[in-house]
Short mmCIF file of C-alpha atoms in Angstrom, two decimals:
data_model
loop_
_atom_site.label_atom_id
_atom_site.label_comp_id
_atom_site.label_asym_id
_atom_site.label_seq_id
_atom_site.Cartn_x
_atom_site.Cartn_y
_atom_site.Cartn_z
CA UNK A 29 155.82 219.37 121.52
CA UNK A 30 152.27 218.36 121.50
CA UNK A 31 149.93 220.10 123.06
CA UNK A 32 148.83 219.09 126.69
CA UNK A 33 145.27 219.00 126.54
CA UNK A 34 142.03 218.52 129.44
CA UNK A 35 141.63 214.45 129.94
CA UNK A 36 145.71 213.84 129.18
CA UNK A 37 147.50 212.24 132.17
CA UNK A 38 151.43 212.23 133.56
CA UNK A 39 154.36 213.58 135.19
CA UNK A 40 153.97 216.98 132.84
CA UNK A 41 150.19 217.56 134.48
CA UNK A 42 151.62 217.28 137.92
CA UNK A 43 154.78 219.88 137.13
CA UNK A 44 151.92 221.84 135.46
CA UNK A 45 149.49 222.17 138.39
CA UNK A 46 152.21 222.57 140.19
CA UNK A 47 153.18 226.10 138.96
CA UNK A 48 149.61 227.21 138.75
CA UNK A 49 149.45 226.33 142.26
CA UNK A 50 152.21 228.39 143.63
CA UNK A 51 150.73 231.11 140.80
CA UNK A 52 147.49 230.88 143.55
CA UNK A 53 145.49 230.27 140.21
CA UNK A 54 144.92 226.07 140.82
CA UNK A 55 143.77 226.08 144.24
CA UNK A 56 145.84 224.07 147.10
CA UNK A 57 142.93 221.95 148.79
CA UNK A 58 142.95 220.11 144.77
CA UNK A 59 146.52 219.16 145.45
CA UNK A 60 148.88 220.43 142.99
CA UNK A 61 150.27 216.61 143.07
CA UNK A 62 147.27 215.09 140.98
CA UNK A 63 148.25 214.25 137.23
CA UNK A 64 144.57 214.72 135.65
CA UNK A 65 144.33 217.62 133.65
CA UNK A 66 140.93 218.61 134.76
CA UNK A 67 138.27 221.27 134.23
CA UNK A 68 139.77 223.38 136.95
CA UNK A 69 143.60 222.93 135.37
CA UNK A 70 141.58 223.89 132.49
CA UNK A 71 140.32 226.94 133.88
CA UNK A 72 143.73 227.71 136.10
CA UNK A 73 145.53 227.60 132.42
CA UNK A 74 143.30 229.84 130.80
CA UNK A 75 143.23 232.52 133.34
CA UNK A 76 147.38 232.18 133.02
CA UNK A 77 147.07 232.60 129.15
CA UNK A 78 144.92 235.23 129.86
CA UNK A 79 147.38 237.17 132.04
CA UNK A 80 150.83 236.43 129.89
CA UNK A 81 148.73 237.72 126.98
CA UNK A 82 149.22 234.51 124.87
CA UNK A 83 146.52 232.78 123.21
CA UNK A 84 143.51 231.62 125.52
CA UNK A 85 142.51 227.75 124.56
CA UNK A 86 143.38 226.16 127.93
CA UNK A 87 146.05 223.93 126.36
CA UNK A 88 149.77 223.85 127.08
CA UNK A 89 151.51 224.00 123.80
CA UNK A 90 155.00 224.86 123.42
CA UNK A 91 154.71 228.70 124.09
CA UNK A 92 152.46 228.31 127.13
CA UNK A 93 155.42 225.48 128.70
CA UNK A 94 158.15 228.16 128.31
CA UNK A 95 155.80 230.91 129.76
CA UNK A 96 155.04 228.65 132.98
CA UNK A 97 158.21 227.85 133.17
CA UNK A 98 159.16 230.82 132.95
CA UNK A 99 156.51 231.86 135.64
CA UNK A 100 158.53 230.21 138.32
CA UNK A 101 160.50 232.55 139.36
CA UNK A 102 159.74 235.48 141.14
CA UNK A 103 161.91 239.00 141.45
CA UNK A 104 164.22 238.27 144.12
CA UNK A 105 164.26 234.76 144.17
CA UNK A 106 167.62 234.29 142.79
CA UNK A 107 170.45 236.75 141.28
CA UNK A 108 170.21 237.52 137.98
CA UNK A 109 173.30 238.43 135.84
CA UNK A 110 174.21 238.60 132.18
CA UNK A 111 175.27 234.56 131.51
CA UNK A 112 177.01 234.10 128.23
CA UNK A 113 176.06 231.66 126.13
CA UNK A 114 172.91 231.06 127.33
CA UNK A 115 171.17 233.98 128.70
CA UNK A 116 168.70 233.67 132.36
CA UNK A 117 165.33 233.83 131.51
CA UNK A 118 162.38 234.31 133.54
CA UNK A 119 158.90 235.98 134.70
CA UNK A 120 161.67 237.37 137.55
CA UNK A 121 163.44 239.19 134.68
CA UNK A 122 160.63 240.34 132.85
CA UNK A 123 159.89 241.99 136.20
CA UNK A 124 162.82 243.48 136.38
CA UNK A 125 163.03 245.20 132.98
CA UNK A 126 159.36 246.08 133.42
CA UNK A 127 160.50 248.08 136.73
CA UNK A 128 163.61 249.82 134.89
CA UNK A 129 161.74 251.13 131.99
CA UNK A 130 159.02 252.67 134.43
CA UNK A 131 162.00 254.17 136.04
CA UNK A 132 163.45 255.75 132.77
CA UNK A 133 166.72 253.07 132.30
CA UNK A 134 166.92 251.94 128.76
CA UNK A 135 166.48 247.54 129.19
CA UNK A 136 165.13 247.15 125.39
CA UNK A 137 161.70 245.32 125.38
CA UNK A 138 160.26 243.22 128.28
CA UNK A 139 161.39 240.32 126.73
CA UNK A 140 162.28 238.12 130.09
CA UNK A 141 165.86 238.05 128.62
CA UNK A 142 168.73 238.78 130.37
CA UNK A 143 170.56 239.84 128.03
CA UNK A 144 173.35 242.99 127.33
CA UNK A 145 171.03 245.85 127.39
CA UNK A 146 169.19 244.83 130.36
CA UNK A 147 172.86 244.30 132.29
CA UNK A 148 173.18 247.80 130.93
CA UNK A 149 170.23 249.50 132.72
CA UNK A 150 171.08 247.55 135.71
CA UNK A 151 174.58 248.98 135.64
CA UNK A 152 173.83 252.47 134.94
CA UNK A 153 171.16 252.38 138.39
CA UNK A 154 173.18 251.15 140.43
CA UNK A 155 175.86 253.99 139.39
CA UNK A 156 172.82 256.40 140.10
CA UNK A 157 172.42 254.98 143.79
CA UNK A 158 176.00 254.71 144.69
CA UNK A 159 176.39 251.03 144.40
CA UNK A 160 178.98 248.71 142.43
CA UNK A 161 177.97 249.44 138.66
CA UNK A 162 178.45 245.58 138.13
CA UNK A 163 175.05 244.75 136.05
CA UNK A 164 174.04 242.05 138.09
CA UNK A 165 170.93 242.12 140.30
CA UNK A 166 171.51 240.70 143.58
CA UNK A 167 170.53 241.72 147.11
CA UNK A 168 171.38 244.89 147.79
CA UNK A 169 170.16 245.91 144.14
CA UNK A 170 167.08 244.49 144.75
CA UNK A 171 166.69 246.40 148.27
CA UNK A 172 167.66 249.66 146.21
CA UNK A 173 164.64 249.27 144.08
CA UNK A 174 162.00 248.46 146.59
CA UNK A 175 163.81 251.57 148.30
CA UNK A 176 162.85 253.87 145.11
CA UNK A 177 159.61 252.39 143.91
CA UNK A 178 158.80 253.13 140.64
CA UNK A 179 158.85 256.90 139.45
CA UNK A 180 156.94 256.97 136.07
CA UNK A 181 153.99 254.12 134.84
CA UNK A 182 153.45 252.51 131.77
CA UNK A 183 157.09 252.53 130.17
CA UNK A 184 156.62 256.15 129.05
CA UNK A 185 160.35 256.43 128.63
CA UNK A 186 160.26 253.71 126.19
CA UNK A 187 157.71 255.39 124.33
CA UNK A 188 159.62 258.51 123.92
CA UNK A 189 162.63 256.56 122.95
CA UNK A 190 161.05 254.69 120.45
CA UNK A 191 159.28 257.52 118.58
CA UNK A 192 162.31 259.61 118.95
CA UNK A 193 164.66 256.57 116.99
CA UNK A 194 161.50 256.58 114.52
CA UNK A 195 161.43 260.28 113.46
CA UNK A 196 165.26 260.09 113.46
CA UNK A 197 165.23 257.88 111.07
CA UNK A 198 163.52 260.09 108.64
CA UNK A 199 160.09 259.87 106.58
CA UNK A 200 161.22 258.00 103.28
CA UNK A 201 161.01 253.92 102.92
CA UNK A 202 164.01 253.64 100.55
CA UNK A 203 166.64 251.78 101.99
CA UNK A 204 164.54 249.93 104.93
CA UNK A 205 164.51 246.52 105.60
CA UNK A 206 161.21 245.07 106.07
CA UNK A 207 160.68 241.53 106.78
CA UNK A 208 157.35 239.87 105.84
CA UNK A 209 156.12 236.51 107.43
CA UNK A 210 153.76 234.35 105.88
CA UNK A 211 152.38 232.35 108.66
CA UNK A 212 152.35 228.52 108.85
CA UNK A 213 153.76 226.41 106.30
CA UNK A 214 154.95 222.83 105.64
CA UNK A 215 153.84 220.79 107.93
CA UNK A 216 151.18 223.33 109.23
CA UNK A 217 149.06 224.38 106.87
CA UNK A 218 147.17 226.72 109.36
CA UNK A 219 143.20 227.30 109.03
CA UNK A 220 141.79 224.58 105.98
CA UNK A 221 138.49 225.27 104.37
CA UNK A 222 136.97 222.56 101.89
CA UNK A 223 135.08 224.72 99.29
CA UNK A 224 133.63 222.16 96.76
CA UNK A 225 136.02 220.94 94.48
CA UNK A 226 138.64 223.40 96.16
CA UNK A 227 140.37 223.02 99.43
CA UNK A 228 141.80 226.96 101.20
CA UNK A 229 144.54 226.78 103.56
CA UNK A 230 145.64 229.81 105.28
CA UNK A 231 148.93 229.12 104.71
CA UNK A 232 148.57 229.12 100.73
CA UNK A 233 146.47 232.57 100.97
CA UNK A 234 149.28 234.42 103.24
CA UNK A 235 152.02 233.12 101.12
CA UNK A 236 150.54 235.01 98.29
CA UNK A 237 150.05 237.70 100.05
CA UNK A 238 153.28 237.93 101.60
CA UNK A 239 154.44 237.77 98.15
CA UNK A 240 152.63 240.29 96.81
CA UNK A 241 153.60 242.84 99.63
CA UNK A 242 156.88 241.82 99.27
CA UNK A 243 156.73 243.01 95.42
CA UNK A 244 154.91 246.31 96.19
CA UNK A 245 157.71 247.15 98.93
CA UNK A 246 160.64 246.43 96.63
CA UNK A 247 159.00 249.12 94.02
CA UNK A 248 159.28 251.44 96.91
CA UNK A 249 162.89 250.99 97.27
CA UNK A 250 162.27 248.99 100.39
CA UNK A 251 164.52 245.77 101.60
CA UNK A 252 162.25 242.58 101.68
CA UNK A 253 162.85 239.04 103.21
CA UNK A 254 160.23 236.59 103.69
CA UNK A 255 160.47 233.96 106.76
CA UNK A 256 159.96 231.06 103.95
CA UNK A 257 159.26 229.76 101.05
CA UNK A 258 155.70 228.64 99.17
CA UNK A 259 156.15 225.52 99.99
CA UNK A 260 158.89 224.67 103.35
CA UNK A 261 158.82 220.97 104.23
CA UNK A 262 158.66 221.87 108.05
CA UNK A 263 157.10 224.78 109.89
CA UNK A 264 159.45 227.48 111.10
CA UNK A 265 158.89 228.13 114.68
CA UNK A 266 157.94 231.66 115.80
CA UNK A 267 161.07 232.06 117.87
CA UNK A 268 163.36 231.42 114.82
CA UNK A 269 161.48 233.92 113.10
CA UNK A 270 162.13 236.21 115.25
CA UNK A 271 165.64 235.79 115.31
CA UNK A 272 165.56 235.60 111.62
CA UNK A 273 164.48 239.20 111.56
CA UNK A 274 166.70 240.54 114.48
CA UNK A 275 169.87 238.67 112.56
CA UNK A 276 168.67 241.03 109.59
CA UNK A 277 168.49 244.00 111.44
CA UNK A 278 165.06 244.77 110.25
CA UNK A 279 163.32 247.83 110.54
CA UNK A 280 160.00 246.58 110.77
CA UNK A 281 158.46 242.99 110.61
CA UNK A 282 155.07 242.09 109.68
CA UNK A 283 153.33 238.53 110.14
CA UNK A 284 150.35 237.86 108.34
CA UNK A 285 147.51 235.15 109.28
CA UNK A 286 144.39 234.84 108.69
CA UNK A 287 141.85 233.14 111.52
CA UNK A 288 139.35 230.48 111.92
CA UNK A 289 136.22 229.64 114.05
CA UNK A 290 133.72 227.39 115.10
CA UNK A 291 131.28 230.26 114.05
CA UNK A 292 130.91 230.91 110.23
CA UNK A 293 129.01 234.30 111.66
CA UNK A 294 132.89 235.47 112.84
CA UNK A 295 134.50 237.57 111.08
CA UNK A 296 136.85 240.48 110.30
CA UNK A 297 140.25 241.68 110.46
CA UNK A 298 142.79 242.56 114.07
CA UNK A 299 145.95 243.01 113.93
CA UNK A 300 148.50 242.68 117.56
CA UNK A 301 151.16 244.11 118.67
CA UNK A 302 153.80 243.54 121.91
CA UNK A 303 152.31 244.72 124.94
CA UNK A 304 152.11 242.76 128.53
CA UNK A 305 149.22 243.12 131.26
CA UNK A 306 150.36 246.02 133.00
CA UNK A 307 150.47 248.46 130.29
CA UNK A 308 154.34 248.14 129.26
CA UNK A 309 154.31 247.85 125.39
CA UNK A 310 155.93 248.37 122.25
CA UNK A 311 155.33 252.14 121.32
CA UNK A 312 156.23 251.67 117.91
CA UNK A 313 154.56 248.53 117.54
CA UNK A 314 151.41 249.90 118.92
CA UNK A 315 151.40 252.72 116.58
CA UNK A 316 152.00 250.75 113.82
CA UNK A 317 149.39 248.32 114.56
CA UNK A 318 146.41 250.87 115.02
CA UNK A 319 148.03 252.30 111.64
CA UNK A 320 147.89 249.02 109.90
CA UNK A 321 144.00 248.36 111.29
CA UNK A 322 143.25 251.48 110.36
CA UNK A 323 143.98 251.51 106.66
CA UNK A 324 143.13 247.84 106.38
CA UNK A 325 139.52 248.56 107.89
CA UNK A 326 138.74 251.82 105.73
CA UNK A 327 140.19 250.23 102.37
CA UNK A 328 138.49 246.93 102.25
CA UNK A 329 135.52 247.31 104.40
CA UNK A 330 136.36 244.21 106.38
CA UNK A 331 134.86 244.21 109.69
CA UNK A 332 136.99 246.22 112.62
CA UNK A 333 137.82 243.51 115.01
CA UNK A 334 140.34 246.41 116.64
CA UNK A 335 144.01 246.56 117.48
CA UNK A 336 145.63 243.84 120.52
CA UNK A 337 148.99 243.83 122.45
CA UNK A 338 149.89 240.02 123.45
CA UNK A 339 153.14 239.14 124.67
CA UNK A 340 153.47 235.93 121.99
CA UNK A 341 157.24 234.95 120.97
CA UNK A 342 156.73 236.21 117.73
CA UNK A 343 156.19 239.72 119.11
CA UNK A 344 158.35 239.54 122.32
CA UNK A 345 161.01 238.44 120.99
CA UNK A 346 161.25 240.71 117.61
CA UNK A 347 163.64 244.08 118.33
CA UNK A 348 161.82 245.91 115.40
CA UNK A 349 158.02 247.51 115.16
CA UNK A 350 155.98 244.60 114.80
CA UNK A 351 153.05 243.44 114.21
CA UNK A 352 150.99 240.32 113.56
CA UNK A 353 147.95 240.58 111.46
CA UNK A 354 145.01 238.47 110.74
CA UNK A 355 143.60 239.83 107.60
CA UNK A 356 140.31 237.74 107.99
CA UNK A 357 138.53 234.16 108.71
CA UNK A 358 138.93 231.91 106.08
CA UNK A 359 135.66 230.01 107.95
CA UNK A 360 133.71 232.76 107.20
CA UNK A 361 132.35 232.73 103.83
CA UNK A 362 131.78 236.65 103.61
CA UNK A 363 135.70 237.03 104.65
CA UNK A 364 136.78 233.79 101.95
CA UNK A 365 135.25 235.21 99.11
CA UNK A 366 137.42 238.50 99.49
CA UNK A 367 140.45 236.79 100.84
CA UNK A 368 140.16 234.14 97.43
CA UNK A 369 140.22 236.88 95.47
CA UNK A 370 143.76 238.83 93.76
CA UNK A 371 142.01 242.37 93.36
CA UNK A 372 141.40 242.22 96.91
CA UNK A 373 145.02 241.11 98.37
CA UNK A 374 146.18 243.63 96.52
CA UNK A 375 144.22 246.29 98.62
CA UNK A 376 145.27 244.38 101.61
CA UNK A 377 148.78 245.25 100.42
CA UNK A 378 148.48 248.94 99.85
CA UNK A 379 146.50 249.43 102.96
CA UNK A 380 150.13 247.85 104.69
CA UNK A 381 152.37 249.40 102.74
CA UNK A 382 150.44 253.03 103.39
CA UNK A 383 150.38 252.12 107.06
CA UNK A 384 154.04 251.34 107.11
CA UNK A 385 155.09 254.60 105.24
CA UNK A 386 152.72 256.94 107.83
CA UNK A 387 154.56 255.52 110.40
CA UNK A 388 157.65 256.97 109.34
CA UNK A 389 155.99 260.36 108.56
CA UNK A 390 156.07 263.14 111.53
CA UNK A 391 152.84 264.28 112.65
CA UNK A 392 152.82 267.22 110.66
CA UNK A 393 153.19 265.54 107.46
CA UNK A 394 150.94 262.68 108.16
CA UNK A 395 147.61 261.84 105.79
CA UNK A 396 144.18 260.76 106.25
CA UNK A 397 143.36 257.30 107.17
CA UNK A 398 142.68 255.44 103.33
CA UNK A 399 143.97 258.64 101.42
CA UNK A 400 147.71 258.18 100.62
CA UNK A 401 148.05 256.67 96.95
CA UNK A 402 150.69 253.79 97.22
CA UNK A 403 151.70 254.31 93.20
CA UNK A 404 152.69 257.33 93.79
CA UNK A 405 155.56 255.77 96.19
CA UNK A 406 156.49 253.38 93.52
CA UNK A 407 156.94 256.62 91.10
CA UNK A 408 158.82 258.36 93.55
CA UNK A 409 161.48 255.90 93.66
CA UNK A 410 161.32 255.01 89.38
CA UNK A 411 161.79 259.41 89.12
CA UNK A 412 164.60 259.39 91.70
CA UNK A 413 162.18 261.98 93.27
CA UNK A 414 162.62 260.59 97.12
CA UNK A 415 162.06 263.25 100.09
CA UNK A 416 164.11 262.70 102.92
#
């Protein structure tokens, strides 16, 4: 859809003000009826962006819709039950799963889907508190939890589940599945820079980059698939990405951008992870992330612009560690002359694949930050020499 910007006019402005209004972010003496987007819609969408954790630029794009859409329902409004083929969605779900993992019940991510695991943690407390172990949440569920409150805060549960499947899984990379995403593509060519004669897109630059990782991986004995091709003739949206990955039962997915700004002064590298406003976030994810910045930051010397949880599809929706990183601005022209150049991709590449492998190490075992030599993976594997 295209983006619903300040100055547009219609039916979709009212039904917009409309939920900001019962959010208590548009204010009620405006009239949630008017169909002006205005500087205080504006402002009302911003501070909602702001509080989903999606991308603050006061439009209403296609992720931003679902989220307000989403944002209409409130915990308790309505039962909620596992519907088959179309799963309930909902800010009244997300809720929910937010409340069970601060209790300790196992509902997956806070993804604001309904779906079998979440039934599952809704089935196993109401076994706990003597009611019908049905998995749906109606009434008397509902008065159960306000009953109980909330016993533990910020999803530490999750956390320890999470790490735990992590070290399980043992310290070696041979034999994961790893999917890489090169952002953009076709249709979207992402962030362009003229240069002269020459013309960067972002979407060119990540491409070879994915490519590149997805080479240096392989010689590790790692699984690869990228999201698409050099050159797709549309854009893959994020939520088929997603379910690309999940469909592949990848162990850890990785999306690489790189970013843009007015200012040629901005610059640097940050890479995000799943997380939502109230502290509930991906453990692994966040690990990974700070792992990821870390090694990027002390092998290149990009600027740190620090680690970030947002609750974007991409992230949300992904049942893997992952992590979305933009490896620099392409508008900066201290950041383009690195990015433009092969010798320094490749760093970016063994600063990820040395972040991705020290995730998988236990504590004890783990390196210095910019210290672990990435060839010596790759010999591991040609010498048959693998520690599990």
């Amino acid at each position: 859809m295209r983006p619903i910007r300040p100055g547009d006019q219609g039916p979709a402005v009212i039904e917009i003000r409309a939920v900001l209004t019962g959010l208590d972010l548009l204010s009620k003496a405006t009239g949630p009826y008017s169909d002006e987007f205005d500087a205080a819609t504006e402002r009302a969408v911003r501070a909602f962006q702001q509080s989903r954790g999606l991308s603050v630029d006061g439009r209403v794009g296609a992720e931003t819709w679902r989220a307000l859409d989403a944002a209409r329902w409130r915990l308790g409004a309505r039962t909620l039950y596992h519907a088959v083929p179309v799963p309930l969605t909902g800010e009244d779900v997300r809720s929910l799963q937010e409340r069970l993992l601060e209790m300790g019940y196992d509902a997956g991510r806070a993804d604001a889907i309904y779906g079998v695991r979440t039934s599952r943690a809704v089935a196993q407390f109401q076994r706990e508190v003597g009611l019908a172990p049905d998995g749906t949440c109606g009434p008397h569920t509902m008065g159960a939890l306000r009953r109980l409150g909330r016993k533990v805060v910020g999803g530490r549960p999750q956390w320890l589940r999470e790490s735990d499947a992590i070290r399980q899984s043992g310290p070696t990379l041979v034999g994961r599945t790893v999917v890489i995403d090169p952002g953009h593509g076709g249709t979207d060519p992402g962030v362009v820079v003229p240069d002269g004669p020459l013309r960067w897109t972002e979407a060119d630059l990540v491409h070879d980059l994915a490519s590149r990782l997805e080479g240096r991986f392989a010689a590790s004995g790692v699984r690869v698939q990228l999201t698409r091709g050099p050159a797709p003739e549309t854009c893959l949206p994020d939520i088929d990405r997603a379910q690309l990955a999940n469909s592949l039962g990848a162990d850890v997915f990785i999306s690489l951008h790189t970013d843009g700004h007015a200012n040629p002064d901005a610059e640097g590298v940050a890479t995000y992870h799943y997380g939502t406003d109230n502290g509930v976030t991906s453990a692994t994810g966040e690990r990974l992330a700070g792992l990821v910045q870390r090694e990027i930051v002390a092998r290149t010397g990009l600027r740190d612009c620090r680690t970030h949880a947002k609750a974007w599809d991409l992230l949300r929706l992904t049942r893997m560690p992952a992590v979305r990183i933009e490896v620099g601005y392409l508008t900066s022209p201290t950041d383009r002359a690195r990015l433009i150049d092969p010798r320094f991709r490749d760093k970016l590449v063994e600063a990820i694949v040395a972040a991705v492998q020290r995730m998988y190490l236990p504590v004890e075992r783990d390196v210095p930050t910019g210290s672990l030599d990435v060839s010596e993976l790759r010999a591991a594997v040609a010498a048959g020499n693998v520690v599990d």
